[in-house]
Coordinates of C-alpha atoms and ligand atoms in Angstrom, one line a residue:
M1 CA 64.6 32.7 -52.3
D2 CA 65.1 35.8 -50.4
F3 CA 62.5 34.8 -47.8
L4 CA 63.6 31.4 -47.0
F5 CA 65.6 32.6 -44.0
S6 CA 62.4 34.8 -43.0
F7 CA 60.4 31.8 -42.6
D8 CA 62.8 29.7 -40.9
K9 CA 62.9 32.3 -38.1
F10 CA 59.1 32.5 -38.2
Q11 CA 59.0 28.6 -37.5
K12 CA 61.4 29.3 -34.6
Q13 CA 59.4 32.1 -33.1
R14 CA 56.2 30.1 -33.2
A15 CA 58.0 27.0 -31.8
M16 CA 59.2 29.0 -29.0
Q17 CA 55.4 30.2 -28.0
S18 CA 54.3 27.2 -25.8
S19 CA 50.8 28.2 -25.7
P20 CA 50.5 30.9 -28.6
K21 CA 47.8 33.6 -27.9
Q22 CA 47.5 34.3 -31.7
S23 CA 46.4 32.4 -34.4
G24 CA 48.6 31.1 -37.0
Q25 CA 47.0 33.5 -39.6
R26 CA 47.5 36.2 -37.5
Q27 CA 51.2 35.4 -36.5
L28 CA 51.8 34.9 -40.2
Y29 CA 50.3 38.2 -41.3
L30 CA 52.0 40.2 -38.9
W31 CA 55.3 38.6 -39.7
L32 CA 55.1 39.1 -43.3
R33 CA 53.9 42.5 -42.7
E34 CA 56.9 43.4 -40.5
S35 CA 59.4 41.7 -43.0
I36 CA 57.9 43.7 -45.8
L37 CA 58.0 46.8 -44.0
A38 CA 61.5 46.3 -42.8
G39 CA 62.5 45.5 -46.3
R40 CA 63.7 41.8 -45.5
L41 CA 61.4 40.6 -48.2
L42 CA 62.4 42.5 -51.2
P43 CA 59.9 44.6 -53.5
N44 CA 58.7 42.5 -56.5
S45 CA 59.8 39.2 -55.4
R46 CA 57.6 36.4 -56.0
M47 CA 55.6 35.0 -52.8
P48 CA 55.2 31.1 -52.7
G49 CA 52.0 29.6 -53.5
S50 CA 49.6 29.5 -50.5
R51 CA 49.5 25.5 -50.8
S52 CA 53.2 25.1 -50.7
L53 CA 53.7 27.8 -48.0
A54 CA 51.0 26.0 -45.8
Q55 CA 52.7 22.8 -46.2
E56 CA 56.1 24.2 -45.4
L57 CA 54.8 25.9 -42.4
N58 CA 52.4 23.3 -41.4
I59 CA 49.6 25.7 -41.0
A60 CA 46.2 25.6 -42.8
R61 CA 46.1 26.9 -46.2
N62 CA 43.2 29.4 -45.3
S63 CA 45.4 30.9 -43.1
V64 CA 48.1 31.7 -45.7
I65 CA 45.2 32.9 -47.9
Y66 CA 43.9 34.8 -45.2
A67 CA 47.3 36.6 -44.7
Y68 CA 48.0 37.3 -48.3
E69 CA 44.6 38.8 -48.7
Q70 CA 44.8 41.0 -46.0
L71 CA 48.3 42.4 -47.0
T72 CA 46.9 42.8 -50.5
T73 CA 44.4 45.1 -49.3
E74 CA 46.8 47.0 -47.3
G75 CA 48.9 47.4 -50.5
L76 CA 51.9 45.5 -49.3
L77 CA 51.2 42.5 -51.6
H78 CA 50.1 42.6 -55.2
I79 CA 48.7 40.3 -57.6
L80 CA 49.7 39.4 -61.1
G81 CA 47.8 36.7 -62.8
R82 CA 47.8 33.8 -60.5
A83 CA 51.0 35.0 -58.7
T84 CA 51.5 37.1 -55.6
F85 CA 54.3 39.5 -55.5
V86 CA 55.7 41.9 -52.8
A87 CA 54.6 45.4 -53.6
Q88 CA 57.1 48.2 -54.5
L89 CA 56.5 50.9 -51.7
T90 CA 57.1 54.2 -52.9
A91 CA 59.2 55.3 -49.9
T92 CA 60.2 52.1 -47.9
P93 CA 59.0 52.8 -44.6
R94 CA 61.7 51.3 -41.9
V95 CA 59.9 50.0 -38.6
E96 CA 62.5 51.0 -36.3
P97 CA 61.7 50.5 -32.5
A98 CA 61.0 54.1 -31.3
A99 CA 62.1 56.1 -28.1
P100 CA 59.2 56.1 -25.7
I101 CA 56.8 58.8 -26.3
N102 CA 57.9 62.2 -24.3
S103 CA 54.9 63.9 -22.8
S104 CA 56.5 67.2 -22.4
Q105 CA 56.9 67.2 -26.4
H106 CA 53.1 66.4 -26.7
L107 CA 51.2 67.9 -23.5
A108 CA 49.2 70.8 -24.0
A109 CA 49.8 73.4 -21.4
R110 CA 46.1 73.4 -20.3
A111 CA 46.2 69.5 -20.1
E112 CA 49.3 70.0 -17.2
L113 CA 47.6 68.3 -14.0
Y114 CA 46.6 71.0 -11.3
P115 CA 48.2 70.0 -8.2
W116 CA 45.3 68.1 -6.6
P117 CA 45.1 65.2 -4.5
T118 CA 44.3 61.9 -6.1
E119 CA 42.1 59.5 -4.5
P120 CA 42.8 55.6 -4.4
K121 CA 40.2 53.7 -6.5
G122 CA 38.6 50.6 -6.8
T123 CA 38.2 48.8 -3.2
F124 CA 36.2 49.8 -0.4
T125 CA 38.0 52.4 1.8
A126 CA 36.2 53.5 4.7
F127 CA 35.4 57.4 5.0
M128 CA 35.9 58.0 1.2
P129 CA 34.0 61.1 0.6
G130 CA 31.4 61.4 -2.1
V131 CA 30.4 57.6 -2.4
P132 CA 26.7 56.8 -1.4
A133 CA 25.7 53.6 0.5
L134 CA 25.8 51.4 -2.6
A135 CA 24.8 48.4 -0.5
E136 CA 21.5 50.0 0.1
F137 CA 20.7 50.6 -3.4
P138 CA 17.5 48.9 -4.5
L139 CA 19.3 46.8 -7.1
Q140 CA 16.1 44.5 -7.9
Q141 CA 13.9 47.4 -8.5
W142 CA 16.4 49.1 -10.9
R143 CA 17.0 45.6 -12.8
R144 CA 13.3 45.4 -13.6
C145 CA 13.2 49.1 -14.4
I146 CA 16.3 48.3 -16.9
T147 CA 14.5 45.2 -18.1
R148 CA 11.3 46.8 -18.9
A149 CA 13.2 49.5 -20.7
W150 CA 15.1 47.2 -22.9
R151 CA 11.8 45.4 -23.9
Q152 CA 10.4 48.7 -25.0
V153 CA 13.2 49.8 -26.9
T154 CA 12.2 50.7 -30.4
L155 CA 14.8 50.2 -33.6
Q156 CA 14.8 54.1 -33.7
Q157 CA 16.3 54.1 -30.2
L158 CA 19.3 52.0 -31.1
D159 CA 20.4 54.9 -33.2
Y160 CA 22.3 58.0 -31.8
S161 CA 19.7 59.5 -29.7
D162 CA 18.9 63.1 -29.1
P163 CA 21.7 64.9 -27.8
A164 CA 19.8 66.7 -25.2
G165 CA 18.8 63.6 -23.7
E166 CA 15.4 61.3 -23.7
L167 CA 12.2 63.6 -23.6
T168 CA 10.8 61.5 -21.0
L169 CA 13.7 61.7 -18.5
R170 CA 13.9 65.4 -19.3
S171 CA 10.0 65.8 -18.2
A172 CA 10.4 63.5 -15.1
I173 CA 13.5 65.9 -14.2
A174 CA 11.8 68.8 -14.7
H175 CA 8.7 67.6 -12.7
H176 CA 10.8 66.4 -9.8
L177 CA 13.0 69.7 -9.5
T178 CA 9.9 71.9 -9.7
S179 CA 8.1 69.9 -7.1
T180 CA 10.9 69.2 -4.9
R181 CA 13.7 71.6 -5.3
G182 CA 11.9 74.9 -6.2
V183 CA 13.5 75.1 -9.6
I184 CA 11.7 77.0 -12.1
C185 CA 12.1 75.1 -15.4
T186 CA 10.3 73.1 -18.3
H187 CA 11.6 70.1 -19.8
E188 CA 13.1 72.2 -22.7
Q189 CA 15.5 73.7 -20.3
I190 CA 17.0 70.4 -19.2
F191 CA 20.0 69.0 -21.0
I192 CA 20.9 65.4 -19.9
T193 CA 24.7 64.7 -19.6
D194 CA 27.1 61.9 -18.6
G195 CA 27.3 63.5 -15.1
T196 CA 28.2 66.8 -13.3
Q197 CA 31.9 66.3 -14.7
Q198 CA 30.8 66.8 -18.3
S199 CA 28.2 69.3 -17.3
L200 CA 31.2 71.6 -15.8
E201 CA 33.2 71.0 -18.9
L202 CA 30.1 71.9 -21.1
C203 CA 29.6 75.1 -19.2
A204 CA 33.3 76.1 -19.4
Q205 CA 33.3 75.7 -23.2
I206 CA 29.8 77.2 -23.7
F207 CA 29.9 80.2 -21.5
S208 CA 33.6 81.2 -21.4
D209 CA 36.7 81.9 -23.4
S210 CA 40.0 80.8 -22.5
G211 CA 41.8 83.0 -19.7
A212 CA 38.2 84.3 -18.2
N213 CA 38.0 84.8 -14.6
L214 CA 36.3 82.0 -12.8
W215 CA 35.5 82.2 -9.1
L216 CA 35.0 79.1 -7.2
E217 CA 34.7 78.3 -3.6
N218 CA 38.0 78.1 -1.5
P219 CA 38.2 75.1 -0.5
A220 CA 36.7 73.5 -3.5
Y221 CA 35.4 70.4 -5.2
G222 CA 38.4 68.8 -7.2
G223 CA 36.4 67.8 -10.2
A224 CA 35.4 71.3 -10.8
V225 CA 39.0 72.6 -10.4
H226 CA 40.1 70.1 -13.1
A227 CA 37.1 70.9 -15.7
F228 CA 38.0 74.7 -15.3
H229 CA 41.7 74.4 -15.1
K230 CA 41.5 72.3 -18.4
A231 CA 39.5 74.8 -20.3
G232 CA 42.0 77.3 -19.6
L233 CA 40.2 79.6 -17.2
T234 CA 41.8 81.8 -14.6
L235 CA 40.7 80.3 -11.4
R236 CA 40.2 82.5 -8.4
G237 CA 39.4 80.8 -5.1
I238 CA 36.9 82.7 -2.9
D239 CA 37.2 81.9 1.0
V240 CA 33.9 80.4 2.3
D241 CA 32.7 81.4 5.5
A242 CA 29.5 80.0 7.6
Q243 CA 27.4 81.4 5.3
G244 CA 29.0 80.1 1.9
I245 CA 31.1 81.7 -0.8
A246 CA 32.1 85.3 0.7
P247 CA 33.3 87.3 -2.1
T248 CA 34.8 90.9 -1.1
I249 CA 34.4 94.3 -2.9
A250 CA 37.8 93.9 -3.8
D251 CA 37.4 90.7 -5.6
W252 CA 34.4 92.1 -7.8
R253 CA 36.5 95.1 -8.3
D254 CA 39.9 93.4 -9.2
A255 CA 38.5 90.2 -10.7
P256 CA 35.0 90.3 -11.8
P257 CA 34.0 86.9 -12.8
K258 CA 32.4 85.4 -16.0
L259 CA 31.5 82.2 -14.1
I260 CA 31.0 81.3 -10.4
Y261 CA 31.2 78.0 -9.3
T262 CA 29.0 77.3 -6.1
T263 CA 27.7 74.4 -4.1
P264 CA 25.1 76.6 -2.0
S265 CA 23.1 73.6 -0.4
H266 CA 25.9 72.0 1.0
Q267 CA 29.3 73.7 0.4
F268 CA 31.8 70.8 -0.7
P269 CA 33.7 70.2 1.4
L270 CA 33.1 72.3 4.5
G271 CA 29.2 71.5 4.7
S272 CA 28.0 75.1 5.1
V273 CA 24.4 76.1 3.6
M274 CA 24.6 79.5 1.8
S275 CA 22.3 81.9 3.7
L276 CA 19.2 83.4 1.6
E277 CA 21.1 86.8 2.0
R278 CA 24.0 85.7 0.5
R279 CA 22.3 84.0 -2.2
M280 CA 20.4 86.9 -3.2
D281 CA 23.7 88.9 -3.0
L282 CA 25.4 86.9 -5.4
I283 CA 22.6 86.6 -7.8
Q284 CA 22.2 90.5 -7.9
M285 CA 26.2 90.9 -8.2
A286 CA 26.2 88.5 -10.9
Q287 CA 23.6 90.2 -12.7
Q288 CA 25.4 93.6 -12.5
N289 CA 28.5 92.1 -13.7
K290 CA 26.9 89.8 -16.3
A291 CA 28.2 86.9 -14.8
L292 CA 26.7 83.4 -14.7
I293 CA 26.3 81.3 -11.4
I294 CA 27.0 77.5 -11.8
E295 CA 25.0 76.1 -9.0
D296 CA 26.3 72.5 -8.3
D297 CA 23.4 70.8 -6.3
Y298 CA 25.2 67.5 -6.1
D299 CA 23.6 66.3 -2.9
S300 CA 21.0 68.5 -1.6
E301 CA 18.4 65.8 -1.2
F302 CA 20.3 64.5 1.8
R303 CA 20.2 67.7 3.9
R304 CA 20.6 66.6 7.6
N305 CA 18.4 69.1 9.4
G306 CA 15.0 69.3 8.0
P307 CA 13.9 69.7 4.3
P308 CA 16.5 70.9 1.8
L309 CA 16.6 74.8 1.0
A310 CA 15.2 75.6 -2.4
A311 CA 17.5 75.8 -5.0
M312 CA 19.0 79.5 -6.0
Q313 CA 17.9 78.8 -9.6
G314 CA 14.1 79.4 -8.4
L315 CA 14.7 82.4 -6.2
I316 CA 13.8 84.7 -9.0
A317 CA 12.4 84.6 -12.4
N318 CA 15.2 84.3 -14.8
A319 CA 18.1 84.1 -12.2
P320 CA 21.5 84.0 -13.9
V321 CA 22.1 80.5 -12.7
I322 CA 22.9 77.1 -14.5
Y323 CA 21.6 74.4 -12.3
L324 CA 23.4 71.3 -12.3
G325 CA 22.0 67.9 -10.9
T326 CA 23.7 64.5 -11.0
F327 CA 22.2 60.8 -10.2
S328 CA 25.7 59.9 -8.6
K329 CA 24.8 60.1 -5.1
T330 CA 20.8 59.7 -5.3
M331 CA 21.3 56.5 -7.4
F332 CA 24.8 55.5 -8.1
P333 CA 27.9 57.0 -9.4
A334 CA 28.6 54.3 -12.3
L335 CA 24.9 55.4 -13.9
R336 CA 26.9 58.4 -15.0
I337 CA 23.6 60.6 -15.6
G338 CA 23.6 64.0 -14.9
F339 CA 21.7 67.2 -16.1
M340 CA 21.9 70.9 -16.7
V341 CA 18.9 73.3 -16.1
I342 CA 19.8 76.0 -18.6
P343 CA 18.3 79.7 -18.3
T344 CA 15.5 80.0 -21.0
G345 CA 17.1 82.7 -23.1
L346 CA 20.0 80.7 -23.4
T347 CA 18.4 77.0 -24.3
Q348 CA 18.4 77.3 -28.2
M349 CA 22.0 78.3 -28.3
V350 CA 23.1 75.3 -25.9
D351 CA 20.7 73.1 -27.8
K352 CA 22.6 73.9 -31.2
H353 CA 26.0 73.6 -29.5
I354 CA 25.1 70.3 -28.0
Q355 CA 23.5 69.2 -31.2
Q356 CA 26.8 70.0 -33.5
G357 CA 29.3 68.7 -31.0
Y358 CA 27.9 65.7 -29.3
L359 CA 26.5 62.2 -29.8
R360 CA 24.4 60.7 -27.3
G361 CA 23.1 57.3 -26.5
R362 CA 22.3 54.8 -23.6
S363 CA 18.7 55.4 -24.5
A364 CA 17.6 52.6 -22.3
E365 CA 19.2 53.7 -19.1
Q366 CA 17.8 57.0 -19.6
L367 CA 14.2 55.6 -20.1
A368 CA 14.9 53.0 -17.0
L369 CA 15.5 56.3 -14.9
A370 CA 12.7 58.0 -15.8
D371 CA 10.6 54.9 -15.1
F372 CA 12.2 54.5 -12.0
I373 CA 11.2 58.2 -11.2
Q374 CA 7.8 58.0 -12.3
R375 CA 7.0 54.8 -10.4
G376 CA 7.8 56.7 -7.5
Q377 CA 10.7 54.5 -6.6
F378 CA 13.1 57.2 -6.9
A379 CA 11.2 59.2 -4.1
T380 CA 10.9 55.9 -1.9
H381 CA 14.6 55.4 -2.0
L382 CA 15.3 59.0 -1.1
R383 CA 13.5 58.6 1.7
T384 CA 15.1 55.5 2.9
M385 CA 18.4 56.9 2.3
R386 CA 17.9 60.0 4.5
R387 CA 17.0 57.7 7.4
V388 CA 20.0 55.5 6.7
Y389 CA 22.4 58.6 6.4
A390 CA 21.0 60.3 9.8
L391 CA 21.6 57.1 11.7
R392 CA 25.0 56.8 10.2
R393 CA 25.7 60.5 10.9
D394 CA 24.8 60.4 14.5
A395 CA 26.8 57.2 15.1
L396 CA 29.8 59.0 13.5
V397 CA 29.6 62.1 15.6
A398 CA 29.0 60.0 18.8
A399 CA 32.2 58.0 18.1
I400 CA 34.3 61.2 17.0
N401 CA 33.1 62.6 20.3
Q402 CA 34.3 59.6 22.3
H403 CA 37.4 58.8 20.6
L404 CA 38.9 61.8 19.2
A405 CA 39.7 65.3 20.8
V406 CA 42.5 66.6 18.6
Y407 CA 43.6 65.9 15.2
S408 CA 45.7 67.3 12.4
D409 CA 45.6 66.3 8.9
Q410 CA 48.0 65.0 6.2
H411 CA 49.9 62.8 8.2
I412 CA 47.1 61.1 9.6
S413 CA 45.4 61.0 5.9
E414 CA 48.6 58.9 4.9
A415 CA 48.9 56.6 7.7
A416 CA 45.1 55.8 7.9
L417 CA 45.4 54.8 4.1
V418 CA 47.8 52.0 5.0
K419 CA 45.2 50.7 7.4
G420 CA 42.5 50.7 4.4
I421 CA 40.7 54.0 5.6
Y422 CA 40.9 57.1 3.4
V423 CA 40.5 60.3 5.0
Q424 CA 40.7 63.4 2.8
P425 CA 42.9 66.2 4.2
L426 CA 41.3 69.4 4.0
S427 CA 44.3 71.6 3.6
K428 CA 44.9 69.8 0.4
L429 CA 41.8 71.2 -0.9
A430 CA 42.9 74.7 -0.2
L431 CA 43.7 77.1 -3.0
G432 CA 46.5 79.5 -2.5
T433 CA 47.6 80.1 1.2
N434 CA 46.1 77.3 3.4
H435 CA 44.5 78.0 6.5
Y436 CA 42.4 74.6 6.9
N437 CA 43.5 71.7 8.9
G438 CA 40.7 68.8 9.1
L439 CA 39.8 65.4 7.8
I440 CA 36.8 65.0 5.4
L441 CA 34.8 61.7 6.6
G442 CA 32.4 60.1 3.9
Y443 CA 30.3 58.1 6.3
A444 CA 27.5 56.9 3.7
Q445 CA 29.1 53.5 3.0
I446 CA 29.5 52.7 6.6
P447 CA 26.7 50.8 8.5
E448 CA 26.0 52.4 11.7
G449 CA 26.9 49.2 13.8
E450 CA 30.5 49.6 12.4
M451 CA 31.1 53.2 12.7
D452 CA 32.5 52.8 16.2
T453 CA 35.3 50.2 15.0
Y454 CA 36.3 52.2 12.3
I455 CA 36.6 55.4 14.4
Q456 CA 38.5 53.6 16.9
I457 CA 40.9 52.5 14.2
L458 CA 41.3 56.1 13.1
A459 CA 41.6 57.2 16.8
K460 CA 44.6 55.1 17.3
I461 CA 46.3 56.2 14.0
I462 CA 45.7 60.0 15.1
H463 CA 47.1 59.0 18.5
A464 CA 50.3 57.3 17.3
T465 CA 50.8 60.2 14.8
L466 CA 50.6 63.0 17.3
S467 CA 52.8 61.3 19.9
R468 CA 55.7 60.8 17.3
Ligands
PLP501 C1 30.8 68.7 -5.2 C2 30.3 67.7 -6.2 N1 29.9 67.8 -7.4 C3 29.5 66.7 -8.1 C4 29.8 65.7 -7.9 C5 29.4 64.4 -9.0 O1 29.8 64.6 -10.1 P1 29.4 63.4 -11.1 O2 28.0 63.8 -11.4 O3 30.2 63.8 -12.3 O4 29.5 62.0 -10.5 C6 30.6 65.5 -6.9 C7 30.8 63.9 -6.5 O5 31.8 63.6 -5.6 C8 30.7 66.4 -6.0 O6 31.4 66.2 -4.8

């Protein structure tokens, strides 16, 4: 028989697997499939009966039947009367091992990575920017909200949900924003997303064509750079001064933008707050140039001195501003819930775009979040975190003043990483010519009692780097 040799090899291969990861039926199916595709089992040859093959291979008969059925469904075997035959494949494909796929042949130009620092992931690294104090999150309360939400979930809510988001959450967010952030909106303007990253990608897709000019702050948030670069936009870094993004007359004249990305409440990474005058100027110039401002309000809830400044979006009615919010800092990053507040004139169009192109789910998490907000637990959590962060910030400043006088950035960042500390070098975030030199210290995760120890470690690294 043509395939005795094959089965012999099959047995040998099985025997060599001391603790087989795959069942006998799966192994037989894969072996037969490969043998047929490679032409080792000739077309129209008759397969042994399931009973005799099972005996020969010492496996269950059902395993043989399963493998035959599966291959018949795939068109590799066919049944005639009571017998099973190898199918005659029209063009017998050969399964040859291929060379590894070469990315240069397939990668789209816009998928080429922007030269930007990548951050270590996973384990706790002191001073990692952007991560909230996860240990302080009221997990018990959140678990109860999640349990309640799942108990109340309807069958309808197991289906794809409204791509714009759950109505209750949209309403809870609208209420929170109007009362605490001065945003002018109703729930119809709110669109739930998988976080600011998705909001940025959607803004680029919906409000600009590839090649269009986009301005962003210099230095800038890496997530925004990636999103806009991937969308094929022409990025122009606009320097930031103490009052925030500072475009010049030449910028407006030479490269008027379609979109302007800014973090006015707390510039990332420099931390400046955009002055009221600068905000009004930017809105006025955007109106004149028919540009839209993307206001990324990622952590305004934690403003250090006094209450947060009201959002740009609410400074005038119908401001040309898309306001972006996220629960990554106020709750926890893995929640992946953010939102966009769209100007009224654009909501219908955005709704159509999202309804056509996106599927949303995770209704229970959205309902749990709405519950968490409506019960006042969100507001309480924010108050607690403001106190925690104020203490940690004070401890950080005190420790820096005591242990660090001078520093310089990229070498220090590399040396610190070896000791489990990640300080992001400011110079790496510069677009074009760099005139920044600094370290970004995310202090949210470090209890104030441990601040001194970490800064002492960092101080040693800096002294060692400088004395080299
Ligand atoms: C400036 C800025 N915007 C937005 C985000 C959060 O984005 P997401 O909602 O995608 O987690 C971060 C996180 O570090 C950030 O630094």
